[in-house]
Amino acid sequence: MASRDPVADLRRIAFLLERANEATYRVKAFRSAAAAVAALPAAELEQRVAAGTLAELSGVGEVTARCVTESFQGEVPVYLRRIESTEGTDLQGAAAALREALRGDCHSHSDWSDGGSPIEEMALAAVELGHEYLVLTDHSPRLTVARGLTAERLRRQLDHVAALNAALPEGFRILTGIEVDILADGSLDQEDELLARLDVVVGSVHSNLRDDSAKMTRRMLAAIANPHLDILGHLTGRKVAASGAGDKGHRAGRTRPPSDFDVKAVLGACVEHGKAVEINSRPDRLDPPKRMLTVAVEAGCLFSIDTDAHAPGQLDWLRYGCERAALCGVPVDRVVNSWPADRLLEWTAGHDPGN
């Protein structure tokens, strides 16, 4: 029987575990094994499979060795079959149409901040999902728990992304971006010169989430009026479940109530300034709540359906945002990541008169 590709099977298992929001250690076991097996000469891999010594390799355990052996022998690994058999049902109706319309993802993280994988790995996963673009939005400096990027590190990242784009498949590109912290006074946590260079700026509140309504409203309105901001990230800051795999900067097992602010004022400002409200697809966020999302639709807001992915498999979480968007009647033409990259970039550049 012809051999399968053991490395591809291990990576596929890791991807599906990430998508299922499984624990980081479990995902890491399969990604580590994939790296170890990929480094082996073909002859040594064959010898180790025959001798049953794969588990002696650093990074390979009994479970992953069994998967490699099954794959090498031409069988779909039992572990992979089991995960694939428990996948969710396909999207239907308006949710399926929304998901089909999406061309990319405007909110993702890499191991440059609190993500679990290199930029290259995130980009290749996006390619495999059929994306035309992926916006890289690692955190800004004051979010130290998430290893936020200083101005110097962000400049290095921009050079790295430029080099990667030259090597990636034609028809796909990484767009430069940031998830910039909205500070207490509503200013954005990065140099203006750098924010102006980025393709997409997502602004999110990460601190003092229990501020009173008036203070939080002023803070959000100031950020929305900033010409550098394009998308207002995870609107209420709520957490509805534990964080999942690959989120090095997050503390698992905690929920958090939504912040309090003048919803109509904030959404009205988004409409006035042409900024998008993020529909955050993370299972531990699902933000904004449906009642608030309905108000945003009625207000005429633009939207961005994003994964806020911290690992490659989480890039396939767009379905959760699409389901909520469909339930609340979000029109596809008001979803900015349903637009081609050039139209998206024209829209973001229009927020900053200096561009």
GROMACS .gro file of C-alpha atoms in nm:
model
  355
    1MET     CA    1   0.000   0.000   0.000
    2ALA     CA    2   0.135   0.345  -0.094
    3SER     CA    3   0.256   0.566   0.188
    4ARG     CA    4   0.065   0.878   0.286
    5ASP     CA    5   0.246   1.191   0.403
    6PRO     CA    6   0.292   1.144   0.781
    7VAL     CA    7   0.392   1.509   0.832
    8ALA     CA    8   0.082   1.634   0.654
    9ASP     CA    9  -0.136   1.400   0.862
   10LEU     CA   10   0.021   1.520   1.188
   11ARG     CA   11  -0.027   1.884   1.085
   12ARG     CA   12  -0.388   1.813   0.989
   13ILE     CA   13  -0.456   1.661   1.331
   14ALA     CA   14  -0.301   1.965   1.501
   15PHE     CA   15  -0.513   2.196   1.285
   16LEU     CA   16  -0.834   2.013   1.374
   17LEU     CA   17  -0.745   2.013   1.744
   18GLU     CA   18  -0.691   2.388   1.729
   19ARG     CA   19  -1.020   2.435   1.551
   20ALA     CA   20  -1.190   2.231   1.824
   21ASN     CA   21  -1.031   2.460   2.087
   22GLU     CA   22  -0.845   2.172   2.248
   23ALA     CA   23  -0.569   2.221   2.505
   24THR     CA   24  -0.237   2.370   2.393
   25TYR     CA   25  -0.028   2.073   2.513
   26ARG     CA   26  -0.224   1.836   2.289
   27VAL     CA   27  -0.178   2.052   1.982
   28LYS     CA   28   0.191   2.100   2.060
   29ALA     CA   29   0.244   1.723   2.074
   30PHE     CA   30   0.137   1.683   1.711
   31ARG     CA   31   0.315   1.993   1.581
   32SER     CA   32   0.636   1.888   1.759
   33ALA     CA   33   0.609   1.539   1.613
   34ALA     CA   34   0.549   1.685   1.266
   35ALA     CA   35   0.867   1.892   1.295
   36ALA     CA   36   1.071   1.595   1.419
   37VAL     CA   37   0.951   1.364   1.142
   38ALA     CA   38   1.000   1.631   0.873
   39ALA     CA   39   1.368   1.654   0.977
   40LEU     CA   40   1.430   1.280   0.927
   41PRO     CA   41   1.589   1.146   0.607
   42ALA     CA   42   1.343   0.921   0.423
   43ALA     CA   43   1.558   0.612   0.480
   44GLU     CA   44   1.575   0.668   0.855
   45LEU     CA   45   1.200   0.722   0.877
   46GLU     CA   46   1.143   0.389   0.699
   47GLN     CA   47   1.388   0.213   0.931
   48ARG     CA   48   1.231   0.354   1.246
   49VAL     CA   49   0.880   0.262   1.133
   50ALA     CA   50   0.996  -0.094   1.065
   51ALA     CA   51   1.183  -0.118   1.397
   52GLY     CA   52   0.915   0.056   1.602
   53THR     CA   53   1.162   0.314   1.735
   54LEU     CA   54   0.986   0.639   1.635
   55ALA     CA   55   0.897   0.718   1.996
   56GLU     CA   56   1.268   0.730   2.081
   57LEU     CA   57   1.292   1.055   1.885
   58SER     CA   58   1.272   1.382   2.077
   59GLY     CA   59   0.929   1.535   2.016
   60VAL     CA   60   0.759   1.206   1.924
   61GLY     CA   61   0.545   1.015   2.174
   62GLU     CA   62   0.359   0.686   2.162
   63VAL     CA   63   0.039   0.835   2.018
   64THR     CA   64   0.210   1.042   1.750
   65ALA     CA   65   0.442   0.752   1.662
   66ARG     CA   66   0.136   0.534   1.603
   67CYS     CA   67  -0.011   0.801   1.375
   68VAL     CA   68   0.313   0.823   1.176
   69THR     CA   69   0.330   0.444   1.138
   70GLU     CA   70  -0.031   0.420   1.018
   71SER     CA   71   0.023   0.705   0.773
   72PHE     CA   72   0.350   0.561   0.644
   73GLN     CA   73   0.169   0.232   0.579
   74GLY     CA   74  -0.089   0.411   0.367
   75GLU     CA   75  -0.368   0.421   0.624
   76VAL     CA   76  -0.554   0.726   0.748
   77PRO     CA   77  -0.439   0.744   1.112
   78VAL     CA   78  -0.708   0.628   1.353
   79TYR     CA   79  -0.667   0.950   1.553
   80LEU     CA   80  -0.732   1.160   1.241
   81ARG     CA   81  -1.034   0.950   1.142
   82ARG     CA   82  -1.183   0.994   1.489
   83ILE     CA   83  -1.145   1.373   1.486
   84GLU     CA   84  -1.285   1.405   1.135
   85SER     CA   85  -1.586   1.190   1.227
   86THR     CA   86  -1.684   1.435   1.502
   87GLU     CA   87  -1.665   1.751   1.290
   88GLY     CA   88  -1.963   1.982   1.307
   89THR     CA   89  -2.239   2.005   1.049
   90ASP     CA   90  -2.204   2.224   0.744
   91LEU     CA   91  -2.332   2.580   0.752
   92GLN     CA   92  -2.671   2.636   0.596
   93GLY     CA   93  -2.856   2.921   0.428
   94ALA     CA   94  -2.749   3.278   0.498
   95ALA     CA   95  -2.460   3.168   0.723
   96ALA     CA   96  -2.317   2.952   0.444
   97ALA     CA   97  -2.354   3.237   0.194
   98LEU     CA   98  -2.171   3.473   0.429
   99ARG     CA   99  -1.887   3.227   0.485
  100GLU     CA  100  -1.856   3.169   0.111
  101ALA     CA  101  -1.834   3.544   0.054
  102LEU     CA  102  -1.546   3.605   0.294
  103ARG     CA  103  -1.213   3.660   0.121
  104GLY     CA  104  -0.994   3.692   0.427
  105ASP     CA  105  -0.958   3.753   0.798
  106CYS     CA  106  -0.874   4.092   0.949
  107HIS     CA  107  -0.764   3.980   1.298
  108SER     CA  108  -0.496   3.718   1.363
  109HIS     CA  109  -0.193   3.667   1.588
  110SER     CA  110   0.144   3.496   1.551
  111ASP     CA  111   0.421   3.393   1.787
  112TRP     CA  112   0.562   3.743   1.757
  113SER     CA  113   0.312   3.827   2.033
  114ASP     CA  114   0.079   3.580   2.207
  115GLY     CA  115  -0.001   3.347   1.919
  116GLY     CA  116   0.123   2.991   1.910
  117SER     CA  117   0.268   2.965   1.558
  118PRO     CA  118   0.502   3.148   1.320
  119ILE     CA  119   0.359   3.393   1.067
  120GLU     CA  120   0.448   3.151   0.787
  121GLU     CA  121   0.239   2.874   0.938
  122MET     CA  122  -0.059   3.105   0.989
  123ALA     CA  123  -0.033   3.224   0.629
  124LEU     CA  124  -0.015   2.873   0.484
  125ALA     CA  125  -0.320   2.768   0.686
  126ALA     CA  126  -0.506   3.069   0.546
  127VAL     CA  127  -0.406   2.966   0.195
  128GLU     CA  128  -0.536   2.613   0.257
  129LEU     CA  129  -0.869   2.759   0.374
  130GLY     CA  130  -0.903   2.948   0.047
  131HIS     CA  131  -0.835   3.296   0.185
  132GLU     CA  132  -0.707   3.566  -0.048
  133TYR     CA  133  -0.551   3.759   0.239
  134LEU     CA  134  -0.477   3.743   0.608
  135VAL     CA  135  -0.427   4.055   0.819
  136LEU     CA  136  -0.156   4.003   1.080
  137THR     CA  137  -0.257   4.195   1.393
  138ASP     CA  138  -0.017   4.118   1.674
  139HIS     CA  139  -0.056   4.317   1.995
  140SER     CA  140   0.083   4.662   2.076
  141PRO     CA  141   0.353   4.730   2.338
  142ARG     CA  142   0.158   4.810   2.655
  143LEU     CA  143  -0.013   4.469   2.651
  144THR     CA  144   0.295   4.311   2.803
  145VAL     CA  145   0.113   3.992   2.906
  146ALA     CA  146   0.071   3.926   2.532
  147ARG     CA  147   0.430   4.023   2.440
  148GLY     CA  148   0.307   4.329   2.254
  149LEU     CA  149   0.534   4.461   1.980
  150THR     CA  150   0.743   4.770   2.044
  151ALA     CA  151   0.785   5.010   1.754
  152GLU     CA  152   1.123   4.852   1.679
  153ARG     CA  153   0.986   4.498   1.674
  154LEU     CA  154   0.690   4.604   1.460
  155ARG     CA  155   0.928   4.757   1.204
  156ARG     CA  156   1.119   4.427   1.193
  157GLN     CA  157   0.792   4.243   1.146
  158LEU     CA  158   0.698   4.465   0.851
  159ASP     CA  159   1.027   4.374   0.681
  160HIS     CA  160   0.967   4.006   0.755
  161VAL     CA  161   0.614   4.016   0.610
  162ALA     CA  162   0.743   4.184   0.293
  163ALA     CA  163   0.991   3.900   0.246
  164LEU     CA  164   0.725   3.637   0.313
  165ASN     CA  165   0.483   3.788   0.063
  166ALA     CA  166   0.747   3.758  -0.207
  167ALA     CA  167   0.757   3.380  -0.146
  168LEU     CA  168   0.389   3.301  -0.086
  169PRO     CA  169   0.160   3.154  -0.355
  170GLU     CA  170   0.033   3.397  -0.617
  171GLY     CA  171  -0.313   3.529  -0.537
  172PHE     CA  172  -0.257   3.541  -0.161
  173ARG     CA  173  -0.092   3.802   0.058
  174ILE     CA  174  -0.039   3.887   0.421
  175LEU     CA  175  -0.167   4.235   0.497
  176THR     CA  176   0.016   4.429   0.765
  177GLY     CA  177  -0.174   4.530   1.074
  178ILE     CA  178  -0.193   4.551   1.449
  179GLU     CA  179  -0.439   4.497   1.730
  180VAL     CA  180  -0.362   4.824   1.901
  181ASP     CA  181  -0.460   4.878   2.261
  182ILE     CA  182  -0.712   5.158   2.319
  183LEU     CA  183  -0.562   5.341   2.616
  184ALA     CA  184  -0.749   5.501   2.904
  185ASP     CA  185  -0.777   5.837   2.728
  186GLY     CA  186  -0.882   5.678   2.397
  187SER     CA  187  -0.542   5.719   2.230
  188LEU     CA  188  -0.384   5.428   2.041
  189ASP     CA  189  -0.084   5.240   2.177
  190GLN     CA  190   0.164   5.281   1.890
  191GLU     CA  191   0.350   5.554   1.705
  192ASP     CA  192   0.134   5.743   1.455
  193GLU     CA  193   0.399   5.704   1.186
  194LEU     CA  194   0.383   5.326   1.218
  195LEU     CA  195   0.002   5.313   1.235
  196ALA     CA  196  -0.007   5.511   0.910
  197ARG     CA  197   0.216   5.249   0.742
  198LEU     CA  198  -0.009   4.956   0.830
  199ASP     CA  199  -0.276   4.817   0.598
  200VAL     CA  200  -0.537   4.756   0.871
  201VAL     CA  201  -0.559   4.877   1.231
  202VAL     CA  202  -0.785   4.693   1.475
  203GLY     CA  203  -0.833   4.883   1.801
  204SER     CA  204  -0.945   4.700   2.116
  205VAL     CA  205  -0.994   4.776   2.484
  206HIS     CA  206  -0.794   4.536   2.701
  207SER     CA  207  -0.762   4.721   3.033
  208ASN     CA  208  -0.991   4.883   3.292
  209LEU     CA  209  -1.285   4.697   3.143
  210ARG     CA  210  -1.495   4.775   3.449
  211ASP     CA  211  -1.477   5.153   3.403
  212ASP     CA  212  -1.810   5.330   3.444
  213SER     CA  213  -2.026   5.381   3.136
  214ALA     CA  214  -1.946   5.749   3.080
  215LYS     CA  215  -1.571   5.696   3.105
  216MET     CA  216  -1.571   5.389   2.878
  217THR     CA  217  -1.792   5.569   2.625
  218ARG     CA  218  -1.555   5.869   2.606
  219ARG     CA  219  -1.261   5.633   2.566
  220MET     CA  220  -1.421   5.440   2.279
  221LEU     CA  221  -1.548   5.752   2.101
  222ALA     CA  222  -1.199   5.905   2.105
  223ALA     CA  223  -1.052   5.589   1.954
  224ILE     CA  224  -1.319   5.566   1.684
  225ALA     CA  225  -1.251   5.926   1.583
  226ASN     CA  226  -0.878   5.851   1.545
  227PRO     CA  227  -0.805   5.843   1.169
  228HIS     CA  228  -0.568   5.547   1.209
  229LEU     CA  229  -0.831   5.309   1.350
  230ASP     CA  230  -1.025   5.096   1.100
  231ILE     CA  231  -1.198   4.821   1.300
  232LEU     CA  232  -1.327   4.828   1.657
  233GLY     CA  233  -1.224   4.490   1.799
  234HIS     CA  234  -1.428   4.264   2.033
  235LEU     CA  235  -1.671   4.540   2.118
  236THR     CA  236  -1.768   4.459   2.478
  237GLY     CA  237  -1.454   4.272   2.591
  238ARG     CA  238  -1.665   3.992   2.734
  239LYS     CA  239  -1.547   3.633   2.782
  240VAL     CA  240  -1.811   3.362   2.776
  241ALA     CA  241  -1.584   3.057   2.817
  242ALA     CA  242  -1.225   2.948   2.875
  243SER     CA  243  -0.956   3.043   2.625
  244GLY     CA  244  -0.827   2.770   2.397
  245ALA     CA  245  -0.514   2.631   2.233
  246GLY     CA  246  -0.227   2.847   2.129
  247ASP     CA  247  -0.316   3.151   2.340
  248LYS     CA  248   0.006   3.197   2.535
  249GLY     CA  249  -0.097   3.529   2.685
  250HIS     CA  250  -0.445   3.432   2.800
  251ARG     CA  251  -0.552   3.285   3.133
  252ALA     CA  252  -0.780   2.988   3.078
  253GLY     CA  253  -1.092   2.905   3.274
  254ARG     CA  254  -1.228   3.256   3.329
  255THR     CA  255  -1.542   3.430   3.209
  256ARG     CA  256  -1.590   3.808   3.206
  257PRO     CA  257  -1.900   4.027   3.179
  258PRO     CA  258  -1.927   4.285   2.900
  259SER     CA  259  -1.808   4.640   2.955
  260ASP     CA  260  -2.070   4.909   3.012
  261PHE     CA  261  -2.093   5.197   2.761
  262ASP     CA  262  -2.345   5.397   2.558
  263VAL     CA  263  -2.407   5.147   2.280
  264LYS     CA  264  -2.599   5.382   2.050
  265ALA     CA  265  -2.336   5.654   2.082
  266VAL     CA  266  -2.049   5.417   2.007
  267LEU     CA  267  -2.222   5.251   1.712
  268GLY     CA  268  -2.334   5.588   1.581
  269ALA     CA  269  -1.973   5.708   1.588
  270CYS     CA  270  -1.865   5.399   1.391
  271VAL     CA  271  -2.121   5.488   1.122
  272GLU     CA  272  -2.022   5.856   1.125
  273HIS     CA  273  -1.650   5.783   1.081
  274GLY     CA  274  -1.692   5.483   0.850
  275LYS     CA  275  -1.532   5.237   1.091
  276ALA     CA  276  -1.622   4.866   1.112
  277VAL     CA  277  -1.751   4.678   1.414
  278GLU     CA  278  -1.581   4.343   1.457
  279ILE     CA  279  -1.788   4.028   1.487
  280ASN     CA  280  -1.537   3.828   1.688
  281SER     CA  281  -1.575   3.457   1.610
  282ARG     CA  282  -1.374   3.315   1.900
  283PRO     CA  283  -1.589   3.064   2.092
  284ASP     CA  284  -1.472   3.220   2.419
  285ARG     CA  285  -1.582   3.569   2.306
  286LEU     CA  286  -1.864   3.565   2.046
  287ASP     CA  287  -1.863   3.942   2.072
  288PRO     CA  288  -2.076   4.151   2.035
  289PRO     CA  289  -2.379   3.981   2.192
  290LYS     CA  290  -2.661   3.919   1.946
  291ARG     CA  291  -2.886   4.192   2.086
  292MET     CA  292  -2.608   4.449   2.038
  293LEU     CA  293  -2.524   4.312   1.693
  294THR     CA  294  -2.886   4.364   1.589
  295VAL     CA  295  -2.866   4.728   1.703
  296ALA     CA  296  -2.547   4.769   1.497
  297VAL     CA  297  -2.721   4.632   1.187
  298GLU     CA  298  -3.009   4.875   1.235
  299ALA     CA  299  -2.765   5.163   1.287
  300GLY     CA  300  -2.604   5.096   0.947
  301CYS     CA  301  -2.262   4.982   1.070
  302LEU     CA  302  -1.996   4.815   0.863
  303PHE     CA  303  -1.867   4.484   1.000
  304SER     CA  304  -1.560   4.262   0.991
  305ILE     CA  305  -1.614   3.893   1.069
  306ASP     CA  306  -1.284   3.783   1.221
  307THR     CA  307  -1.140   3.486   1.407
  308ASP     CA  308  -0.891   3.661   1.637
  309ALA     CA  309  -0.695   3.341   1.569
  310HIS     CA  310  -0.391   3.260   1.783
  311ALA     CA  311  -0.319   2.929   1.607
  312PRO     CA  312  -0.362   2.799   1.248
  313GLY     CA  313  -0.667   2.581   1.316
  314GLN     CA  314  -0.848   2.873   1.476
  315LEU     CA  315  -0.853   3.047   1.136
  316ASP     CA  316  -1.142   2.812   1.058
  317TRP     CA  317  -1.356   2.970   1.331
  318LEU     CA  318  -1.512   3.216   1.084
  319ARG     CA  319  -1.818   2.990   1.073
  320TYR     CA  320  -1.913   3.093   1.427
  321GLY     CA  321  -1.912   3.460   1.340
  322CYS     CA  322  -2.105   3.392   1.020
  323GLU     CA  323  -2.374   3.204   1.211
  324ARG     CA  324  -2.425   3.497   1.449
  325ALA     CA  325  -2.412   3.751   1.167
  326ALA     CA  326  -2.676   3.559   0.970
  327LEU     CA  327  -2.904   3.531   1.274
  328CYS     CA  328  -2.888   3.910   1.317
  329GLY     CA  329  -2.939   3.995   0.949
  330VAL     CA  330  -2.592   4.133   0.870
  331PRO     CA  331  -2.586   4.220   0.496
  332VAL     CA  332  -2.290   4.068   0.315
  333ASP     CA  333  -2.209   4.392   0.132
  334ARG     CA  334  -2.144   4.561   0.468
  335VAL     CA  335  -1.884   4.300   0.570
  336VAL     CA  336  -1.547   4.451   0.482
  337ASN     CA  337  -1.360   4.121   0.460
  338SER     CA  338  -1.599   4.007   0.189
  339TRP     CA  339  -1.433   4.274  -0.025
  340PRO     CA  340  -1.127   4.214  -0.246
  341ALA     CA  341  -0.801   4.324  -0.087
  342ASP     CA  342  -0.769   4.634  -0.305
  343ARG     CA  343  -1.114   4.758  -0.204
  344LEU     CA  344  -1.041   4.683   0.162
  345LEU     CA  345  -0.716   4.881   0.144
  346GLU     CA  346  -0.886   5.171  -0.034
  347TRP     CA  347  -1.139   5.182   0.252
  348THR     CA  348  -0.875   5.176   0.527
  349ALA     CA  349  -0.660   5.438   0.351
  350GLY     CA  350  -0.964   5.665   0.333
  351HIS     CA  351  -0.972   5.692   0.713
  352ASP     CA  352  -0.629   5.856   0.725
  353PRO     CA  353  -0.599   6.174   0.516
  354GLY     CA  354  -0.221   6.139   0.537
  355ASN     CA  355  -0.224   5.819   0.330
   0.00000   0.00000   0.00000
